[in-house]
Coordinates of C-alpha atoms in Angstrom, one line a residue:
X1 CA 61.9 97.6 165.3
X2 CA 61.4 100.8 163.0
X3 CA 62.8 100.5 158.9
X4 CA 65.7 102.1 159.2
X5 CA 67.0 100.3 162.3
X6 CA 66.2 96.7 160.1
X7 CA 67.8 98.2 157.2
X8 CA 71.2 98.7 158.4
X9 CA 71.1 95.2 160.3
X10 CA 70.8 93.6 156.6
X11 CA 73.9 92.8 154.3
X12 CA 74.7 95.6 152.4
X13 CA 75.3 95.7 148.7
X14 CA 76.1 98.8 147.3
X15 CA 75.6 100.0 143.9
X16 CA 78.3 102.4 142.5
X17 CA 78.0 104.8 139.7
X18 CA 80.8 106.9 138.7
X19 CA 84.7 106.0 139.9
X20 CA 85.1 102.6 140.3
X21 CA 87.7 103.2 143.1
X22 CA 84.4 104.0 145.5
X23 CA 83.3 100.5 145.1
X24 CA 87.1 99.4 145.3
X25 CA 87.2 100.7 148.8
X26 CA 84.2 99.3 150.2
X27 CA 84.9 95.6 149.3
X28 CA 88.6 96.3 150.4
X29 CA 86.9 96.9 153.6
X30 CA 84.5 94.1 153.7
X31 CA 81.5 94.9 152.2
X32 CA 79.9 94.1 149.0
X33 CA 79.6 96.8 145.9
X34 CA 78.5 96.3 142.5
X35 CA 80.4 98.9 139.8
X36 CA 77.4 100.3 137.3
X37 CA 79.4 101.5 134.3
X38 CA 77.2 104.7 133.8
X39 CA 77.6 108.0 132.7
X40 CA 74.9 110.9 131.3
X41 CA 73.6 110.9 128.1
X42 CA 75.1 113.3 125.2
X43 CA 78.5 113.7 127.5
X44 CA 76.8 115.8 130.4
X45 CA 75.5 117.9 127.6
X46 CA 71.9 119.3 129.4
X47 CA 70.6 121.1 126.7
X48 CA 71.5 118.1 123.8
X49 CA 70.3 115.5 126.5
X50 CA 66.9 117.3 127.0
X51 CA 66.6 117.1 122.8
X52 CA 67.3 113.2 123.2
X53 CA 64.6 112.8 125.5
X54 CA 62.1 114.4 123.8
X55 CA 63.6 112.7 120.4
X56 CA 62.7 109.3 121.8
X57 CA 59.4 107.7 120.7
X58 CA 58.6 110.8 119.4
X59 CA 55.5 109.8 116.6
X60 CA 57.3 111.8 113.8
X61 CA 60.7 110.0 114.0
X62 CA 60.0 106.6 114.7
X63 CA 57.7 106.6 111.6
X64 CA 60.2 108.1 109.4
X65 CA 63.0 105.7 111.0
X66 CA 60.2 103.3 109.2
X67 CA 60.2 104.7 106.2
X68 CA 64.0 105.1 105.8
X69 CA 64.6 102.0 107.2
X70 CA 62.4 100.0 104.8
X71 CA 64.4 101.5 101.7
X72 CA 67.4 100.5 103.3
X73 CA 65.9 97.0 103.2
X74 CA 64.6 97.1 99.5
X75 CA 67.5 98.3 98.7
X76 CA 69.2 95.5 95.3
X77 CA 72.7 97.3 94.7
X78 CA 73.3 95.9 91.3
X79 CA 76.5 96.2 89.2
X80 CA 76.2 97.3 85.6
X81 CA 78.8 98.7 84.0
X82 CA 82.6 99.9 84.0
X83 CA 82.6 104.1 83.1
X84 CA 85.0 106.7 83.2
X85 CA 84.7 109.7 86.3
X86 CA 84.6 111.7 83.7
X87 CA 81.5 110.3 81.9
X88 CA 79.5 109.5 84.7
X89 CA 79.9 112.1 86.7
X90 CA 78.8 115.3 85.2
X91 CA 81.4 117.7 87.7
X92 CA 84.2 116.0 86.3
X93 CA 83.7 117.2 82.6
X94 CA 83.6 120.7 83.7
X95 CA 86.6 121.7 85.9
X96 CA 90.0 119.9 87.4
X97 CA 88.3 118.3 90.5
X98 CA 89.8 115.1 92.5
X99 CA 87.4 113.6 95.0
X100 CA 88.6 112.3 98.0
X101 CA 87.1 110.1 101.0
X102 CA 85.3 111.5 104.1
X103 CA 84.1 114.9 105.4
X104 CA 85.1 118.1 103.5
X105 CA 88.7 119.5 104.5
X106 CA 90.9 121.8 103.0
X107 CA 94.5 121.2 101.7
X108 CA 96.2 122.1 104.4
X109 CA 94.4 120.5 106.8
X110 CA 95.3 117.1 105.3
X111 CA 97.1 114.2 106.1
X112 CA 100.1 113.2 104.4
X113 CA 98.5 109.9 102.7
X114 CA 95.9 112.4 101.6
X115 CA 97.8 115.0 100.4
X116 CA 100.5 112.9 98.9
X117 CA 97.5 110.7 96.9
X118 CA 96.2 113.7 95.3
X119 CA 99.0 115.0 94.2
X120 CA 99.9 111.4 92.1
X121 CA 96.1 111.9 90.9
X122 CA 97.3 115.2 89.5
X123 CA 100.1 113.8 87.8
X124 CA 98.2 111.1 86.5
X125 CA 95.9 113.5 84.7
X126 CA 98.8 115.4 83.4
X127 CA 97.8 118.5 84.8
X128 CA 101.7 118.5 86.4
X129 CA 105.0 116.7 85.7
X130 CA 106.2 116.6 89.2
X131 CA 105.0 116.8 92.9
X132 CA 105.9 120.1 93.4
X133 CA 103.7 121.3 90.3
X134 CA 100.9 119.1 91.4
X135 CA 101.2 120.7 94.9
X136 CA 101.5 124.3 93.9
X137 CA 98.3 123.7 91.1
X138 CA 96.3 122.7 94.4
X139 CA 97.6 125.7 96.7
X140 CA 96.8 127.9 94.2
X141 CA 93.0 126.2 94.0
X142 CA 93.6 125.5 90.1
X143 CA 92.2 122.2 91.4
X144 CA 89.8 121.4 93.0
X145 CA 88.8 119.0 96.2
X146 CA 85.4 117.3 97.2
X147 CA 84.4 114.6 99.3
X148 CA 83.3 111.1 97.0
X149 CA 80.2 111.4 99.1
X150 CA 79.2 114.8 97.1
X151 CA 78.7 113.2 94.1
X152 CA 77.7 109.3 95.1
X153 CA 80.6 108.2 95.3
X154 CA 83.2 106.4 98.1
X155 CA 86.8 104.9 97.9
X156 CA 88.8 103.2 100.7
X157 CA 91.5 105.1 102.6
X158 CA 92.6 108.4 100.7
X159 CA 89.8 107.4 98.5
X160 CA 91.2 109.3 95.4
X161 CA 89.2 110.2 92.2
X162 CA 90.2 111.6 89.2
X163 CA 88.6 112.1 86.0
X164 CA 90.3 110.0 84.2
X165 CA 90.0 106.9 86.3
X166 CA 88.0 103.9 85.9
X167 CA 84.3 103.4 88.1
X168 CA 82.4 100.4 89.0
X169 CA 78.4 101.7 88.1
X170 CA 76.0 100.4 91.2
X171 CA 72.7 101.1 90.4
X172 CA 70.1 100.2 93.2
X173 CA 67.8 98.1 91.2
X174 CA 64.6 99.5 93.2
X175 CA 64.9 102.8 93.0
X176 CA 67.3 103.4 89.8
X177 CA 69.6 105.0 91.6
X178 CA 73.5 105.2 91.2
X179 CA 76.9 104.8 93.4
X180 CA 80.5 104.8 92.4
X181 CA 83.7 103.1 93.3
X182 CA 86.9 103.2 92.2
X183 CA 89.0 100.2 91.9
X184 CA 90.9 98.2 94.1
X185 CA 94.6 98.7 93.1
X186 CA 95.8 96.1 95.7
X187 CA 98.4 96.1 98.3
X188 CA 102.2 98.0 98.3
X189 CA 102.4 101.3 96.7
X190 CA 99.3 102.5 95.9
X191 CA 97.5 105.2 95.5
X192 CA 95.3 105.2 98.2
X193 CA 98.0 105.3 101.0
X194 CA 99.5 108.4 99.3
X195 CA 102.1 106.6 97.0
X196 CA 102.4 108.5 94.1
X197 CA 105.9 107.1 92.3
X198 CA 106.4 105.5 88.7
X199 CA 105.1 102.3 89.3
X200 CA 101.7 103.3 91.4
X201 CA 101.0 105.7 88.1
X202 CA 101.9 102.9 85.7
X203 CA 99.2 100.6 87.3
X204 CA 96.9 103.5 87.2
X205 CA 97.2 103.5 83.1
X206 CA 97.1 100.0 83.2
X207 CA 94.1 99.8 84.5
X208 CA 92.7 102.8 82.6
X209 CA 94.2 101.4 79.7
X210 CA 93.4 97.8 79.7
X211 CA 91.8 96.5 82.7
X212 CA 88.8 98.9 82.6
X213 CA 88.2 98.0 78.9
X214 CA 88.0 94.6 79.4
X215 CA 86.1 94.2 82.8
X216 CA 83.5 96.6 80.8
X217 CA 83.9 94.0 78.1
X218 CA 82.5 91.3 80.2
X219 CA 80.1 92.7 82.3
X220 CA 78.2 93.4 78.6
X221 CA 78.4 89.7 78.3
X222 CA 77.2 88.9 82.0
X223 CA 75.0 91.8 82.3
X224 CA 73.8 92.8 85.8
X225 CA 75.2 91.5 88.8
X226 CA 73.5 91.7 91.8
X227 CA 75.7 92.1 95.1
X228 CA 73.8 91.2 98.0
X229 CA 73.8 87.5 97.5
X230 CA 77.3 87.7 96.9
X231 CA 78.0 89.8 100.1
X232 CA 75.3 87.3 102.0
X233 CA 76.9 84.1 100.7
X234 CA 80.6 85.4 101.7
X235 CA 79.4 86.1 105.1
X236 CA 78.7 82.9 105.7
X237 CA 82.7 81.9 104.2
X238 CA 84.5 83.7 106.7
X239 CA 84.7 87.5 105.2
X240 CA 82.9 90.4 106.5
X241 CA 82.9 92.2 103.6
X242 CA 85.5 95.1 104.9
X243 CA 89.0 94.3 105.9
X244 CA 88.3 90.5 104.6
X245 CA 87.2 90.1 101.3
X246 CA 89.0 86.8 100.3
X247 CA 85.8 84.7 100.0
X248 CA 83.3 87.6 98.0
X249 CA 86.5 88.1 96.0
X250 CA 87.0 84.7 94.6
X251 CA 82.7 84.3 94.4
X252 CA 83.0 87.7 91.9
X253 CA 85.7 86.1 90.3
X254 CA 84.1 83.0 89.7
X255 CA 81.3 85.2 87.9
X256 CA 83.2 87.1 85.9
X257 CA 86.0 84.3 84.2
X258 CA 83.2 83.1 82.2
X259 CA 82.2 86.5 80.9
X260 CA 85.9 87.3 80.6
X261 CA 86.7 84.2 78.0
X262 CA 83.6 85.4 75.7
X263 CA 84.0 89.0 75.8
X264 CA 86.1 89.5 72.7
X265 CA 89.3 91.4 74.2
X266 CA 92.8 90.3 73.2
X267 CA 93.6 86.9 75.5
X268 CA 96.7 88.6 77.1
X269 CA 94.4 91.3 78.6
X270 CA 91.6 88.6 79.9
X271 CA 94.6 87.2 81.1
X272 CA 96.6 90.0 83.2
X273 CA 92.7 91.2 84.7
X274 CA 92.1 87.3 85.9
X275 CA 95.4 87.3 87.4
X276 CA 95.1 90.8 89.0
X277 CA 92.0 90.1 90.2
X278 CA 92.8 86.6 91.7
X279 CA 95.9 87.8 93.7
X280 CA 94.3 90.6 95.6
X281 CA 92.0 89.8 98.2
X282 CA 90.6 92.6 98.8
X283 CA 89.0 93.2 95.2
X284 CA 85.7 93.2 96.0
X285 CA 85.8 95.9 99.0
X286 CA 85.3 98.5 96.1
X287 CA 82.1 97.2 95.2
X288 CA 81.2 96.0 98.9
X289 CA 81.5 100.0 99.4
X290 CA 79.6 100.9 96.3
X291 CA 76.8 98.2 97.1
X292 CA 76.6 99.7 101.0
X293 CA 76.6 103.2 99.7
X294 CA 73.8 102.2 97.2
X295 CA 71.7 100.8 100.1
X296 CA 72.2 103.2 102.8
X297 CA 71.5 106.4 100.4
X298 CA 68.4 104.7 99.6
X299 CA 67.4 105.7 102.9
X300 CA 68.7 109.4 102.4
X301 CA 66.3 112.0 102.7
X302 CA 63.9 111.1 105.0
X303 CA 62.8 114.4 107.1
X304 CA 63.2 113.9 110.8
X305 CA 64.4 110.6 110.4
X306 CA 67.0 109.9 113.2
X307 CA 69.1 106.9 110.9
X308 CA 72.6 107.3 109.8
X309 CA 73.5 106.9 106.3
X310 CA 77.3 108.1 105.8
X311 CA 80.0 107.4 108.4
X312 CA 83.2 108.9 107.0
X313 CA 86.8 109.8 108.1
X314 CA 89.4 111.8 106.2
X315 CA 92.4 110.8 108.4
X316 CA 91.7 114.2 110.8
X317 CA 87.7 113.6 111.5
X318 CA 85.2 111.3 111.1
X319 CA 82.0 113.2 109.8
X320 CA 78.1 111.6 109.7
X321 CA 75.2 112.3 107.4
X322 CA 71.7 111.1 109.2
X323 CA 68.8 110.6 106.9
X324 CA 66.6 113.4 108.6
X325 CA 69.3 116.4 107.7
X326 CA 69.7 115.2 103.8
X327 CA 73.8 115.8 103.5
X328 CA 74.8 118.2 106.3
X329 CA 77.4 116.5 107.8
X330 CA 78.6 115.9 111.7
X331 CA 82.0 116.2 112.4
X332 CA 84.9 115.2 115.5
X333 CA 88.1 114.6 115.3
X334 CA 88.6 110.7 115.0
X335 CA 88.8 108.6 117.5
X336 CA 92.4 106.1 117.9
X337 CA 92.3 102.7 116.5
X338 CA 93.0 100.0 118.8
X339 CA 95.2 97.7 116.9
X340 CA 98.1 95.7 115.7
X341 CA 100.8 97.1 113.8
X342 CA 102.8 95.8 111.6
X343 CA 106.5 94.9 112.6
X344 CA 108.8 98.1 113.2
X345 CA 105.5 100.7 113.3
X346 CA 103.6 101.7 116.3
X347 CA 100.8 104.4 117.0
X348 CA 103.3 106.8 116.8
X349 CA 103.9 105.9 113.0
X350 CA 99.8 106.2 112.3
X351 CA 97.5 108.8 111.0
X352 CA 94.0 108.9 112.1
X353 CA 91.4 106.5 110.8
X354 CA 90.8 107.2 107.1
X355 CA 89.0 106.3 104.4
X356 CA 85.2 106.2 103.1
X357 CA 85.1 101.9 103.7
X358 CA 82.8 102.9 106.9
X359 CA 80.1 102.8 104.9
X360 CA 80.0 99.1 104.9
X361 CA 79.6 99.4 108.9
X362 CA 77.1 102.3 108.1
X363 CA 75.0 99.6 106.5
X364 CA 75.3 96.7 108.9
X365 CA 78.4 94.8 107.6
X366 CA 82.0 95.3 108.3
X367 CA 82.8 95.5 112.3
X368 CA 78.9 95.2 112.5
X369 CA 79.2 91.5 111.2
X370 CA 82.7 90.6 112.9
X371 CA 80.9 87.7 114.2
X372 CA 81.4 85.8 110.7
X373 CA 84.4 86.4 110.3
X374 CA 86.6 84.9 113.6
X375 CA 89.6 84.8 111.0
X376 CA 89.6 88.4 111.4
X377 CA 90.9 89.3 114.7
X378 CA 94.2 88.0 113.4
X379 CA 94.6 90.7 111.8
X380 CA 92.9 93.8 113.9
X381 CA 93.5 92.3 117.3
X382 CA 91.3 90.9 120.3
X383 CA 89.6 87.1 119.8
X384 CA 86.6 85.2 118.2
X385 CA 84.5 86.3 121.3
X386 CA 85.6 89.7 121.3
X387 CA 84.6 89.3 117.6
X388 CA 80.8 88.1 118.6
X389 CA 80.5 90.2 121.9
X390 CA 80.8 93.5 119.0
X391 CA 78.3 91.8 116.3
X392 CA 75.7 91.3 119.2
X393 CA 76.5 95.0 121.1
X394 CA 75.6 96.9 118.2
X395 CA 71.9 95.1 117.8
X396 CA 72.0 97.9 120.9
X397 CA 72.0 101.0 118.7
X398 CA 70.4 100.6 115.6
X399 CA 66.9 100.5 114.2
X400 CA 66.4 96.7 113.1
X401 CA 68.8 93.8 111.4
X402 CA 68.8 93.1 108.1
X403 CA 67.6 89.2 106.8
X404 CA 69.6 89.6 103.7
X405 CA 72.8 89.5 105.7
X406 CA 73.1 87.0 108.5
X407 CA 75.8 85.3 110.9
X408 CA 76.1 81.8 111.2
X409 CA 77.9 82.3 114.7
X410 CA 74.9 84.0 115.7
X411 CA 72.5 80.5 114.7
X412 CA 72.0 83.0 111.7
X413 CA 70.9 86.1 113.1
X414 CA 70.6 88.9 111.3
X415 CA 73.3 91.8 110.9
X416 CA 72.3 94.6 113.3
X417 CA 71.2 97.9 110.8
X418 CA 70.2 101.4 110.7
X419 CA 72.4 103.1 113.3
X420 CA 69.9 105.6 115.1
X421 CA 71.6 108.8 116.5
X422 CA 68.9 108.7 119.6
X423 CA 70.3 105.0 121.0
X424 CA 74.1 105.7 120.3
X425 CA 73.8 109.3 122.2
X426 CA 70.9 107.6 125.1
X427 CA 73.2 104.4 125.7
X428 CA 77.2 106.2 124.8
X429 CA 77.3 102.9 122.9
X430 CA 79.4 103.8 119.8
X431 CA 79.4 102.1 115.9
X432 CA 82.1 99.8 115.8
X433 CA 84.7 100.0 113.2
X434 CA 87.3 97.9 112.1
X435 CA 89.9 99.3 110.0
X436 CA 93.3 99.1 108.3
X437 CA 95.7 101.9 109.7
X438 CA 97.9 104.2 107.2
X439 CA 101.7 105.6 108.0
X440 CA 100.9 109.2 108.4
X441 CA 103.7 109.9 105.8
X442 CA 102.8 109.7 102.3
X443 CA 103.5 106.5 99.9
X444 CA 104.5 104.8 103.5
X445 CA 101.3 102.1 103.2
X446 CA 99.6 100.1 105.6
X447 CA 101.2 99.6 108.8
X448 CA 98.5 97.7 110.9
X449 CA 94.6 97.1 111.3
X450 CA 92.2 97.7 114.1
X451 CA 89.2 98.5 115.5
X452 CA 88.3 102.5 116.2
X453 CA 84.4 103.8 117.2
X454 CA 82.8 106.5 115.9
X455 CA 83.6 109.9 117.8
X456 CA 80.6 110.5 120.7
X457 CA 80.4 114.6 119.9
X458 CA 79.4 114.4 116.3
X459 CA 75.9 112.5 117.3
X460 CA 75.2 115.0 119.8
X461 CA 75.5 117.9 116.9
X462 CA 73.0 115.6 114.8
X463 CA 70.7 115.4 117.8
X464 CA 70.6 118.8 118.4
X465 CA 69.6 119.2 114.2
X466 CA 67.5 116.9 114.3
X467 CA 65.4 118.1 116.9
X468 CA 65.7 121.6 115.5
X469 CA 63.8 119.8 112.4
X470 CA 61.0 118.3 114.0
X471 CA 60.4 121.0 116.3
X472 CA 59.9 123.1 113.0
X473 CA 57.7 119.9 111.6
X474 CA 55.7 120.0 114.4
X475 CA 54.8 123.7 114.1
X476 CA 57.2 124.7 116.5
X477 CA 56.1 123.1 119.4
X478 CA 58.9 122.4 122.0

């Protein structure tokens, strides 16, 4: 009997790549299929996919991956002080400029929580006495916008920074470098969802006012904090350090009360900032951010190195930085966020995902570490296992894990880090991000949390850079 006769006399199981309704069809007729969930790298893209392949184990990258990835690692985000934009940040002191979270994008182009948050920042300042002054000062470019990431510094959701507004200093102990973040202004109308009315710019002088001073007070009397251990420890209370904070928030409170009763401000202030502090969860995201952004631009910089370091969305796209390309950014529109919504809101209601908190997934915490945190799927859908399934899917597309940071549902494995542009495009496995979700009107609020991914077409640009770069490092050679 000849191979092909013996062949077809077997049981047949048929592997199926592409439409599942192939395999659907055989076993509907009998036979046996098994459904491959496959498709080609860099979305079909020839020319990016032919970069990919000849990115992959390529001597150059994988030891500059080494080297970026190893001051990711010795990274000791520490925080030292409580400064002014304008003092810290030398742009500030020389023109009307309000930072704002994500990629670049121009007025116009914004979206409403944006828009509607700068124009409160502008009011704030005193540079206009109504919205439609602010708005017409920022149409006619009398003020300026930047990203936060421009000038080290992020901010959740609209991510707003004005000069006269209060900054948590992050220095990264190992290298002496500095990040920024504003401060949390809690939950309601604020800022950072576009809210821009009496009572959102009366908590913004209050905490210019009074709440900066004395935090500044105290951390004199504590002196430098350092923020891993408190991230670490928190991971292993429940929190994930980006849409729950409750745990890292009560440990950084639980540092700073003692500093707060000996730091010589009036008792009423040390009073208000304890009780600010202590009813607002989500307190400590601002320096999570700052700590993350601290650690992953430690790894900046690092020709042809094919880690990310920035994952950013303005509430239109979601723009990348990768260590390699310094801060070109990689842009696509954002992807939806698959989540729940708040009572009487739906998708319809939602602007795209926004805000610079990213960069806590960016350096291995946030939806990378959603297997500590089981109590979070309450809030942005699916369950504990969906939870752990995400935590262990993303040890997939990064560069290593990170022993500072580890999962007790895991038996304490390490938080997967270093997202590498070559795995995410090779395997279309995407960063996971979980996210709280902004009424696409101004001063509306939140309206839900989720979970998004990073966009697919912005890695293929960055692997296309990249290998530009390392063609030109390797004298050209294809």
């Amino acid at each position: 009997m000849n191979i092909r006769t013996s062949l077809f006399e077997q049981p047949l199981d048929v592997i199926n790549l592409g439409l599942a309704s192939f395999a659907d069809n055989l076993v509907l007729a009998g036979g046996a299929a098994t459904q491959l969930d496959w498709q080609p790298p860099a979305l079909g893209d020839v020319a990016a996919g032919l970069d990919l392949a000849w990115l992959i184990n390529h001597p150059r990258v994988e030891a500059a991956n080494q080297i970026a990835f190893e001051r990711y690692l010795a990274a000791q985000p520490a925080l030292i002080d409580v400064q002014f934009a304008r003092d810290t940040l030398p742009a500030m002191a020389q023109r009307k400029l309000i930072l704002h979270a994500g990629p670049p994008i121009a007025w116009a182009d914004m979206c409403g929580p944006m828009q509607g948050a700068i124009v409160g920042a502008a009011i704030f300042e005193g540079w206009a006495d109504s919205v439609e002054a602010a708005t017409a000062l920022v149409e006619a470019g009398q003020i300026d916008v930047e990203p936060c990431h421009h000038h080290n510094v992020v901010g959740p959701m609209a991510g707003i920074v004005s000069p006269s507004m209060p900054l948590w200093v992050i220095q990264n102990t190992t290298n002496g470098s500095f990040a920024y973040c504003n401060f949390n202004e809690g939950l309601g109308k604020v800022l950072r969802f576009g809210a821009n009315g009496p009572e959102v710019l009366e908590r913004l002088h209050w905490m210019t006012q009074e709440l900066a001073p004395t935090l500044q007070a105290a951390l004199k009397v504590l002196g430098p904090l350092e923020l891993k251990p408190i991230m670490a420890q928190a991971l292993h209370m429940g929190d994930e350090v980006h849409n729950r904070n409750a745990a890292a928030t009560g440990l950084l409170l639980k540092r700073l009360v003692p500093a707060l009763l000996r730091c010589g401000q009036p008792a009423d202030h040390v009073q208000r900032a304890i009780e600010f502090i202590y009813s607002n969860d989500h307190f400590f995201l601002n320096l999570s951010m700052a700590a993350c952004k601290a650690m992953t631009d430690a790894a900046s910089g690092v020709p042809c190195s094919s880690m990310v370091t920035v994952m950013a969305r303005n509430g239109v796209n979601f723009g990348i930085q990768v260590s390699g390309t310094g801060k070109r950014w990689y842009q696509a529109p954002a992807n939806p966020i698959n989540g729940l919504y708040f009572p009487g809101y739906s998708a319809a209601d939602a602007t795209a995902d926004l805000g610079d908190s990213a960069i806590t997934e960016t350096a291995g915490v946030g939806g990378f570490a959603m297997a500590s945190s089981p109590a979070i799927v309450k809030f942005v859908g699916g369950t504990p296992a969906d939870a752990t399934q995400n935590s262990r899917r993303m040890q997939s597309i990064t560069l290593g894990s990170n022993p500072a940071f580890t999962l007790p549902a895991l038996d304490f494995a390490p938080t997967a880090a270093g997202v590498d542009i070559r795995k995410v495009v090779d395997s279309g496995t995407l960063p996971i991000i979980n996210t709280g979700i902004a009424h696409k009107l101004a001063g509306v609020g939140q309206i839900g949390a989720g979970i998004t991914t990073a966009p697919m077409p912005g890695f293929i640009e960055a692997i296309r850079a990249l290998a530009e770069q390392v063609r030109l490092a390797d004298g050209g050679a294809a």
